[in-house]
PDB file of N, CA and C in Angstrom:
ATOM      1  N   MET A   1      -1.194 158.203 152.582  1.00 64.00           N
ATOM      2  CA  MET A   1      -2.307 158.429 153.316  1.00 64.00           C
ATOM      3  C   MET A   1      -2.909 156.953 153.422  1.00 64.00           C
ATOM      4  N   ASN A   2      -3.483 156.409 154.768  1.00 84.00           N
ATOM      5  CA  ASN A   2      -4.193 155.454 154.869  1.00 84.00           C
ATOM      6  C   ASN A   2      -5.879 155.393 154.697  1.00 84.00           C
ATOM      7  N   SER A   3      -6.497 154.444 154.426  1.00 89.00           N
ATOM      8  CA  SER A   3      -7.778 154.854 154.062  1.00 89.00           C
ATOM      9  C   SER A   3      -8.674 155.187 155.157  1.00 89.00           C
ATOM     10  N   ASP A   4      -8.307 154.848 156.468  1.00 92.00           N
ATOM     11  CA  ASP A   4      -8.958 155.439 157.775  1.00 92.00           C
ATOM     12  C   ASP A   4      -8.790 157.050 157.465  1.00 92.00           C
ATOM     13  N   ARG A   5      -7.759 157.465 157.126  1.00 93.00           N
ATOM     14  CA  ARG A   5      -7.796 159.132 157.202  1.00 93.00           C
ATOM     15  C   ARG A   5      -8.363 159.738 156.086  1.00 93.00           C
ATOM     16  N   VAL A   6      -8.571 158.902 154.749  1.00 94.00           N
ATOM     17  CA  VAL A   6      -9.177 159.429 153.806  1.00 94.00           C
ATOM     18  C   VAL A   6     -10.851 159.604 154.039  1.00 94.00           C
ATOM     19  N   GLN A   7     -11.067 158.367 154.588  1.00 95.00           N
ATOM     20  CA  GLN A   7     -12.552 158.368 155.115  1.00 95.00           C
ATOM     21  C   GLN A   7     -12.718 159.472 156.128  1.00 95.00           C
ATOM     22  N   ARG A   8     -12.089 159.634 156.980  1.00 95.00           N
ATOM     23  CA  ARG A   8     -12.398 160.727 157.980  1.00 95.00           C
ATOM     24  C   ARG A   8     -12.446 162.117 157.372  1.00 95.00           C
ATOM     25  N   SER A   9     -11.293 162.238 156.481  1.00 94.00           N
ATOM     26  CA  SER A   9     -11.185 163.702 155.702  1.00 94.00           C
ATOM     27  C   SER A   9     -12.304 164.035 154.733  1.00 94.00           C
ATOM     28  N   LEU A  10     -12.900 163.018 154.225  1.00 96.00           N
ATOM     29  CA  LEU A  10     -13.860 163.171 153.246  1.00 96.00           C
ATOM     30  C   LEU A  10     -15.375 163.284 154.126  1.00 96.00           C
ATOM     31  N   GLN A  11     -15.311 162.581 155.035  1.00 96.00           N
ATOM     32  CA  GLN A  11     -16.599 162.705 156.179  1.00 96.00           C
ATOM     33  C   GLN A  11     -16.789 163.965 156.604  1.00 96.00           C
ATOM     34  N   ALA A  12     -15.731 164.592 156.794  1.00 94.00           N
ATOM     35  CA  ALA A  12     -15.677 165.967 157.512  1.00 94.00           C
ATOM     36  C   ALA A  12     -16.046 166.974 156.483  1.00 94.00           C
ATOM     37  N   LEU A  13     -15.886 166.889 155.149  1.00 92.00           N
ATOM     38  CA  LEU A  13     -16.290 167.818 154.046  1.00 92.00           C
ATOM     39  C   LEU A  13     -18.023 167.849 154.212  1.00 92.00           C
ATOM     40  N   PHE A  14     -18.426 166.589 154.310  1.00 94.00           N
ATOM     41  CA  PHE A  14     -19.899 166.634 154.209  1.00 94.00           C
ATOM     42  C   PHE A  14     -20.526 166.955 155.627  1.00 94.00           C
ATOM     43  N   ASP A  15     -19.836 166.801 156.690  1.00 92.00           N
ATOM     44  CA  ASP A  15     -20.584 167.113 158.042  1.00 92.00           C
ATOM     45  C   ASP A  15     -20.326 168.483 158.435  1.00 92.00           C
ATOM     46  N   ASP A  16     -19.321 168.996 157.840  1.00 90.00           N
ATOM     47  CA  ASP A  16     -18.984 170.469 158.264  1.00 90.00           C
ATOM     48  C   ASP A  16     -19.869 171.537 157.725  1.00 90.00           C
ATOM     49  N   ASP A  17     -20.894 171.971 158.591  1.00 88.00           N
ATOM     50  CA  ASP A  17     -21.844 172.790 157.779  1.00 88.00           C
ATOM     51  C   ASP A  17     -21.391 174.214 157.538  1.00 88.00           C
ATOM     52  N   ARG A  18     -20.061 174.502 158.242  1.00 90.00           N
ATOM     53  CA  ARG A  18     -19.478 175.737 158.013  1.00 90.00           C
ATOM     54  C   ARG A  18     -18.965 176.131 156.544  1.00 90.00           C
ATOM     55  N   ARG A  19     -18.632 174.847 155.790  1.00 87.00           N
ATOM     56  CA  ARG A  19     -17.985 174.825 154.754  1.00 87.00           C
ATOM     57  C   ARG A  19     -19.364 175.060 153.504  1.00 87.00           C
ATOM     58  N   TRP A  20     -20.476 174.819 153.976  1.00 87.00           N
ATOM     59  CA  TRP A  20     -21.769 174.969 153.006  1.00 87.00           C
ATOM     60  C   TRP A  20     -22.498 176.092 153.335  1.00 87.00           C
ATOM     61  N   PRO A  21     -22.609 177.074 152.323  1.00 87.00           N
ATOM     62  CA  PRO A  21     -23.508 178.355 152.848  1.00 87.00           C
ATOM     63  C   PRO A  21     -24.879 178.106 152.357  1.00 87.00           C
ATOM     64  N   HIS A  22     -25.374 176.658 152.186  1.00 86.00           N
ATOM     65  CA  HIS A  22     -26.761 176.527 151.844  1.00 86.00           C
ATOM     66  C   HIS A  22     -27.154 175.142 152.361  1.00 86.00           C
ATOM     67  N   GLY A  23     -28.248 174.919 152.614  1.00 83.00           N
ATOM     68  CA  GLY A  23     -28.885 173.677 153.142  1.00 83.00           C
ATOM     69  C   GLY A  23     -29.324 172.613 152.266  1.00 83.00           C
ATOM     70  N   GLY A  24     -29.085 172.828 151.091  1.00 88.00           N
ATOM     71  CA  GLY A  24     -29.297 171.785 149.948  1.00 88.00           C
ATOM     72  C   GLY A  24     -28.180 170.734 149.846  1.00 88.00           C
ATOM     73  N   ARG A  25     -28.146 169.875 148.774  1.00 93.00           N
ATOM     74  CA  ARG A  25     -27.488 168.890 148.378  1.00 93.00           C
ATOM     75  C   ARG A  25     -26.037 169.188 148.499  1.00 93.00           C
ATOM     76  N   ARG A  26     -25.156 168.419 148.730  1.00 94.00           N
ATOM     77  CA  ARG A  26     -23.620 168.740 148.894  1.00 94.00           C
ATOM     78  C   ARG A  26     -23.226 167.684 147.830  1.00 94.00           C
ATOM     79  N   LEU A  27     -22.184 168.503 146.968  1.00 95.00           N
ATOM     80  CA  LEU A  27     -21.622 167.519 146.103  1.00 95.00           C
ATOM     81  C   LEU A  27     -20.109 167.906 146.342  1.00 95.00           C
ATOM     82  N   VAL A  28     -19.038 166.896 146.345  1.00 95.00           N
ATOM     83  CA  VAL A  28     -17.823 167.046 146.472  1.00 95.00           C
ATOM     84  C   VAL A  28     -17.206 166.300 145.316  1.00 95.00           C
ATOM     85  N   PHE A  29     -16.058 167.094 144.691  1.00 96.00           N
ATOM     86  CA  PHE A  29     -15.616 166.545 143.294  1.00 96.00           C
ATOM     87  C   PHE A  29     -14.169 166.288 143.800  1.00 96.00           C
ATOM     88  N   TRP A  30     -13.609 165.093 143.508  1.00 96.00           N
ATOM     89  CA  TRP A  30     -12.265 164.609 143.746  1.00 96.00           C
ATOM     90  C   TRP A  30     -11.545 164.282 142.623  1.00 96.00           C
ATOM     91  N   TYR A  31     -10.685 164.962 142.086  1.00 96.00           N
ATOM     92  CA  TYR A  31      -9.706 164.760 140.883  1.00 96.00           C
ATOM     93  C   TYR A  31      -8.568 164.142 141.304  1.00 96.00           C
ATOM     94  N   ASP A  32      -8.335 163.170 140.880  1.00 96.00           N
ATOM     95  CA  ASP A  32      -7.220 162.216 141.256  1.00 96.00           C
ATOM     96  C   ASP A  32      -6.325 162.070 140.096  1.00 96.00           C
ATOM     97  N   ALA A  33      -5.387 162.706 139.846  1.00 95.00           N
ATOM     98  CA  ALA A  33      -4.534 162.727 138.448  1.00 95.00           C
ATOM     99  C   ALA A  33      -3.830 161.583 138.076  1.00 95.00           C
ATOM    100  N   GLY A  34      -3.382 160.853 139.497  1.00 95.00           N
ATOM    101  CA  GLY A  34      -2.619 159.751 139.232  1.00 95.00           C
ATOM    102  C   GLY A  34      -3.482 158.383 139.613  1.00 95.00           C
ATOM    103  N   ALA A  35      -4.659 158.534 139.914  1.00 94.00           N
ATOM    104  CA  ALA A  35      -5.363 157.479 140.308  1.00 94.00           C
ATOM    105  C   ALA A  35      -4.670 156.801 141.432  1.00 94.00           C
ATOM    106  N   ASP A  36      -4.125 157.607 142.317  1.00 94.00           N
ATOM    107  CA  ASP A  36      -3.583 157.064 143.556  1.00 94.00           C
ATOM    108  C   ASP A  36      -4.327 156.366 144.665  1.00 94.00           C
ATOM    109  N   PHE A  37      -5.838 156.893 144.489  1.00 95.00           N
ATOM    110  CA  PHE A  37      -6.613 156.281 145.632  1.00 95.00           C
ATOM    111  C   PHE A  37      -7.747 155.714 144.968  1.00 95.00           C
ATOM    112  N   ALA A  38      -7.506 154.978 143.800  1.00 94.00           N
ATOM    113  CA  ALA A  38      -8.483 154.328 143.239  1.00 94.00           C
ATOM    114  C   ALA A  38      -8.893 152.934 144.039  1.00 94.00           C
ATOM    115  N   ASP A  39      -8.105 152.537 144.682  1.00 93.00           N
ATOM    116  CA  ASP A  39      -8.267 151.237 145.389  1.00 93.00           C
ATOM    117  C   ASP A  39      -8.938 151.664 146.660  1.00 93.00           C
ATOM    118  N   VAL A  40      -8.940 152.732 147.096  1.00 93.00           N
ATOM    119  CA  VAL A  40      -9.539 153.328 148.552  1.00 93.00           C
ATOM    120  C   VAL A  40     -10.987 153.692 148.272  1.00 93.00           C
ATOM    121  N   VAL A  41     -11.089 154.339 146.997  1.00 95.00           N
ATOM    122  CA  VAL A  41     -12.548 154.671 146.848  1.00 95.00           C
ATOM    123  C   VAL A  41     -13.572 153.866 146.925  1.00 95.00           C
ATOM    124  N   GLY A  42     -13.719 152.345 146.536  1.00 90.00           N
ATOM    125  CA  GLY A  42     -14.661 151.251 146.688  1.00 90.00           C
ATOM    126  C   GLY A  42     -15.036 151.017 147.994  1.00 90.00           C
ATOM    127  N   ASP A  43     -13.985 151.401 148.837  1.00 92.00           N
ATOM    128  CA  ASP A  43     -14.353 150.979 150.279  1.00 92.00           C
ATOM    129  C   ASP A  43     -14.801 152.013 151.007  1.00 92.00           C
ATOM    130  N   LEU A  44     -14.900 153.253 150.582  1.00 95.00           N
ATOM    131  CA  LEU A  44     -15.564 154.213 151.358  1.00 95.00           C
ATOM    132  C   LEU A  44     -16.972 154.303 151.865  1.00 95.00           C
ATOM    133  N   GLU A  45     -17.486 154.757 152.834  1.00 93.00           N
ATOM    134  CA  GLU A  45     -18.983 154.709 153.324  1.00 93.00           C
ATOM    135  C   GLU A  45     -19.108 155.963 153.980  1.00 93.00           C
ATOM    136  N   LEU A  46     -19.485 157.073 152.962  1.00 95.00           N
ATOM    137  CA  LEU A  46     -19.978 158.307 153.563  1.00 95.00           C
ATOM    138  C   LEU A  46     -21.451 158.602 153.775  1.00 95.00           C
ATOM    139  N   ALA A  47     -21.761 158.402 155.203  1.00 90.00           N
ATOM    140  CA  ALA A  47     -23.084 158.773 155.456  1.00 90.00           C
ATOM    141  C   ALA A  47     -23.267 160.348 155.225  1.00 90.00           C
ATOM    142  N   PRO A  48     -24.230 160.855 154.653  1.00 89.00           N
ATOM    143  CA  PRO A  48     -25.285 160.183 154.043  1.00 89.00           C
ATOM    144  C   PRO A  48     -25.199 160.655 152.714  1.00 89.00           C
ATOM    145  N   ALA A  49     -23.999 160.354 152.068  1.00 96.00           N
ATOM    146  CA  ALA A  49     -23.480 160.513 150.560  1.00 96.00           C
ATOM    147  C   ALA A  49     -23.220 159.316 149.864  1.00 96.00           C
ATOM    148  N   ARG A  50     -23.528 159.463 148.381  1.00 96.00           N
ATOM    149  CA  ARG A  50     -23.066 158.050 147.723  1.00 96.00           C
ATOM    150  C   ARG A  50     -21.824 158.579 146.955  1.00 96.00           C
ATOM    151  N   VAL A  51     -20.915 157.482 146.784  1.00 97.00           N
ATOM    152  CA  VAL A  51     -19.865 157.860 146.031  1.00 97.00           C
ATOM    153  C   VAL A  51     -19.939 157.256 144.597  1.00 97.00           C
ATOM    154  N   LEU A  52     -19.691 158.041 143.764  1.00 96.00           N
ATOM    155  CA  LEU A  52     -19.702 158.033 142.283  1.00 96.00           C
ATOM    156  C   LEU A  52     -18.461 158.061 141.657  1.00 96.00           C
ATOM    157  N   ILE A  53     -18.309 157.207 140.796  1.00 95.00           N
ATOM    158  CA  ILE A  53     -17.062 157.337 139.991  1.00 95.00           C
ATOM    159  C   ILE A  53     -17.126 157.705 138.578  1.00 95.00           C
ATOM    160  N   GLN A  54     -16.414 158.619 138.055  1.00 94.00           N
ATOM    161  CA  GLN A  54     -16.871 159.424 136.733  1.00 94.00           C
ATOM    162  C   GLN A  54     -15.948 158.422 135.860  1.00 94.00           C
ATOM    163  N   GLY A  55     -16.496 158.074 134.476  1.00 89.00           N
ATOM    164  CA  GLY A  55     -15.856 157.468 133.639  1.00 89.00           C
ATOM    165  C   GLY A  55     -15.108 158.520 132.751  1.00 89.00           C
ATOM    166  N   HIS A  56     -15.158 158.069 131.371  1.00 84.00           N
ATOM    167  CA  HIS A  56     -14.256 158.863 130.558  1.00 84.00           C
ATOM    168  C   HIS A  56     -15.249 159.932 129.918  1.00 84.00           C
ATOM    169  N   THR A  57     -16.726 159.730 130.117  1.00 85.00           N
ATOM    170  CA  THR A  57     -17.667 160.633 129.460  1.00 85.00           C
ATOM    171  C   THR A  57     -18.580 161.294 130.631  1.00 85.00           C
ATOM    172  N   PRO A  58     -18.753 162.375 130.939  1.00 91.00           N
ATOM    173  CA  PRO A  58     -19.438 162.962 132.269  1.00 91.00           C
ATOM    174  C   PRO A  58     -20.756 162.769 131.815  1.00 91.00           C
ATOM    175  N   PHE A  59     -21.366 162.403 130.821  1.00 93.00           N
ATOM    176  CA  PHE A  59     -22.996 162.532 130.373  1.00 93.00           C
ATOM    177  C   PHE A  59     -23.509 161.354 131.293  1.00 93.00           C
ATOM    178  N   ALA A  60     -23.100 160.229 131.394  1.00 93.00           N
ATOM    179  CA  ALA A  60     -23.795 159.113 132.273  1.00 93.00           C
ATOM    180  C   ALA A  60     -23.856 159.852 133.816  1.00 93.00           C
ATOM    181  N   LEU A  61     -22.695 160.347 134.325  1.00 95.00           N
ATOM    182  CA  LEU A  61     -22.457 160.858 135.576  1.00 95.00           C
ATOM    183  C   LEU A  61     -23.640 162.057 135.755  1.00 95.00           C
ATOM    184  N   LYS A  62     -23.606 162.868 134.816  1.00 95.00           N
ATOM    185  CA  LYS A  62     -24.793 163.917 134.739  1.00 95.00           C
ATOM    186  C   LYS A  62     -26.006 163.412 134.817  1.00 95.00           C
ATOM    187  N   ARG A  63     -26.509 162.461 134.048  1.00 95.00           N
ATOM    188  CA  ARG A  63     -27.716 161.912 134.192  1.00 95.00           C
ATOM    189  C   ARG A  63     -27.908 161.235 135.479  1.00 95.00           C
ATOM    190  N   THR A  64     -26.965 160.684 136.240  1.00 95.00           N
ATOM    191  CA  THR A  64     -27.213 160.305 137.627  1.00 95.00           C
ATOM    192  C   THR A  64     -27.421 161.096 138.462  1.00 95.00           C
ATOM    193  N   LEU A  65     -26.537 162.404 138.451  1.00 96.00           N
ATOM    194  CA  LEU A  65     -26.844 163.397 139.592  1.00 96.00           C
ATOM    195  C   LEU A  65     -28.047 164.242 139.274  1.00 96.00           C
ATOM    196  N   LEU A  66     -28.246 164.214 138.128  1.00 96.00           N
ATOM    197  CA  LEU A  66     -29.743 165.421 137.679  1.00 96.00           C
ATOM    198  C   LEU A  66     -31.134 164.275 137.822  1.00 96.00           C
ATOM    199  N   LEU A  67     -31.098 163.366 137.399  1.00 97.00           N
ATOM    200  CA  LEU A  67     -32.236 162.565 137.309  1.00 97.00           C
ATOM    201  C   LEU A  67     -32.600 161.465 138.161  1.00 97.00           C
ATOM    202  N   GLU A  68     -31.634 160.632 138.517  1.00 96.00           N
ATOM    203  CA  GLU A  68     -31.538 159.708 139.498  1.00 96.00           C
ATOM    204  C   GLU A  68     -31.532 160.104 140.851  1.00 96.00           C
ATOM    205  N   LEU A  69     -30.470 160.798 141.169  1.00 96.00           N
ATOM    206  CA  LEU A  69     -30.144 161.167 142.437  1.00 96.00           C
ATOM    207  C   LEU A  69     -30.311 162.763 142.751  1.00 96.00           C
ATOM    208  N   PRO A  70     -31.285 163.399 142.339  1.00 96.00           N
ATOM    209  CA  PRO A  70     -31.235 164.816 142.503  1.00 96.00           C
ATOM    210  C   PRO A  70     -31.032 165.494 143.794  1.00 96.00           C
ATOM    211  N   ASP A  71     -31.575 164.578 144.784  1.00 96.00           N
ATOM    212  CA  ASP A  71     -31.386 165.250 146.210  1.00 96.00           C
ATOM    213  C   ASP A  71     -30.425 164.736 147.117  1.00 96.00           C
ATOM    214  N   THR A  72     -29.512 163.882 146.378  1.00 96.00           N
ATOM    215  CA  THR A  72     -28.604 162.886 147.382  1.00 96.00           C
ATOM    216  C   THR A  72     -27.292 163.597 147.292  1.00 96.00           C
ATOM    217  N   ASN A  73     -26.574 163.643 148.560  1.00 96.00           N
ATOM    218  CA  ASN A  73     -25.133 164.216 148.403  1.00 96.00           C
ATOM    219  C   ASN A  73     -24.299 163.068 148.006  1.00 96.00           C
ATOM    220  N   ALA A  74     -23.147 163.505 147.372  1.00 97.00           N
ATOM    221  CA  ALA A  74     -22.478 162.686 146.649  1.00 97.00           C
ATOM    222  C   ALA A  74     -20.945 163.194 146.576  1.00 97.00           C
ATOM    223  N   LEU A  75     -20.235 162.141 146.459  1.00 97.00           N
ATOM    224  CA  LEU A  75     -18.721 162.182 146.213  1.00 97.00           C
ATOM    225  C   LEU A  75     -18.447 161.902 144.713  1.00 97.00           C
ATOM    226  N   VAL A  76     -18.024 162.624 143.997  1.00 97.00           N
ATOM    227  CA  VAL A  76     -17.869 162.440 142.530  1.00 97.00           C
ATOM    228  C   VAL A  76     -16.192 162.361 142.524  1.00 97.00           C
ATOM    229  N   TYR A  77     -15.881 160.984 142.276  1.00 97.00           N
ATOM    230  CA  TYR A  77     -14.307 160.678 142.044  1.00 97.00           C
ATOM    231  C   TYR A  77     -13.941 160.494 140.567  1.00 97.00           C
ATOM    232  N   ALA A  78     -12.976 161.139 140.241  1.00 96.00           N
ATOM    233  CA  ALA A  78     -12.517 161.337 138.818  1.00 96.00           C
ATOM    234  C   ALA A  78     -11.006 160.725 138.889  1.00 96.00           C
ATOM    235  N   PRO A  79     -10.871 159.354 138.515  1.00 94.00           N
ATOM    236  CA  PRO A  79      -9.401 159.008 138.656  1.00 94.00           C
ATOM    237  C   PRO A  79      -8.567 159.313 137.327  1.00 94.00           C
ATOM    238  N   PHE A  80      -8.510 160.928 137.093  1.00 90.00           N
ATOM    239  CA  PHE A  80      -7.708 161.035 136.057  1.00 90.00           C
ATOM    240  C   PHE A  80      -7.410 162.647 136.053  1.00 90.00           C
TER     241      PHE A  80
END
């Protein structure tokens, strides 16, 4: 899958209001077991969402989502 297709597919998740039964923040979790898309994630530009990469511990990510970006849409990418 090329990077343009990944970009379009993920952007559609954030843009499609039918997928979201609420008007609040939108979080998309992407678990990539083989880290097949790790090189593509850094180039993604999802408006109005932030791309966050989960490390080995979820605590830093949780702090970011709850305290630093409480109202921001986000794609959370986990390369494992």
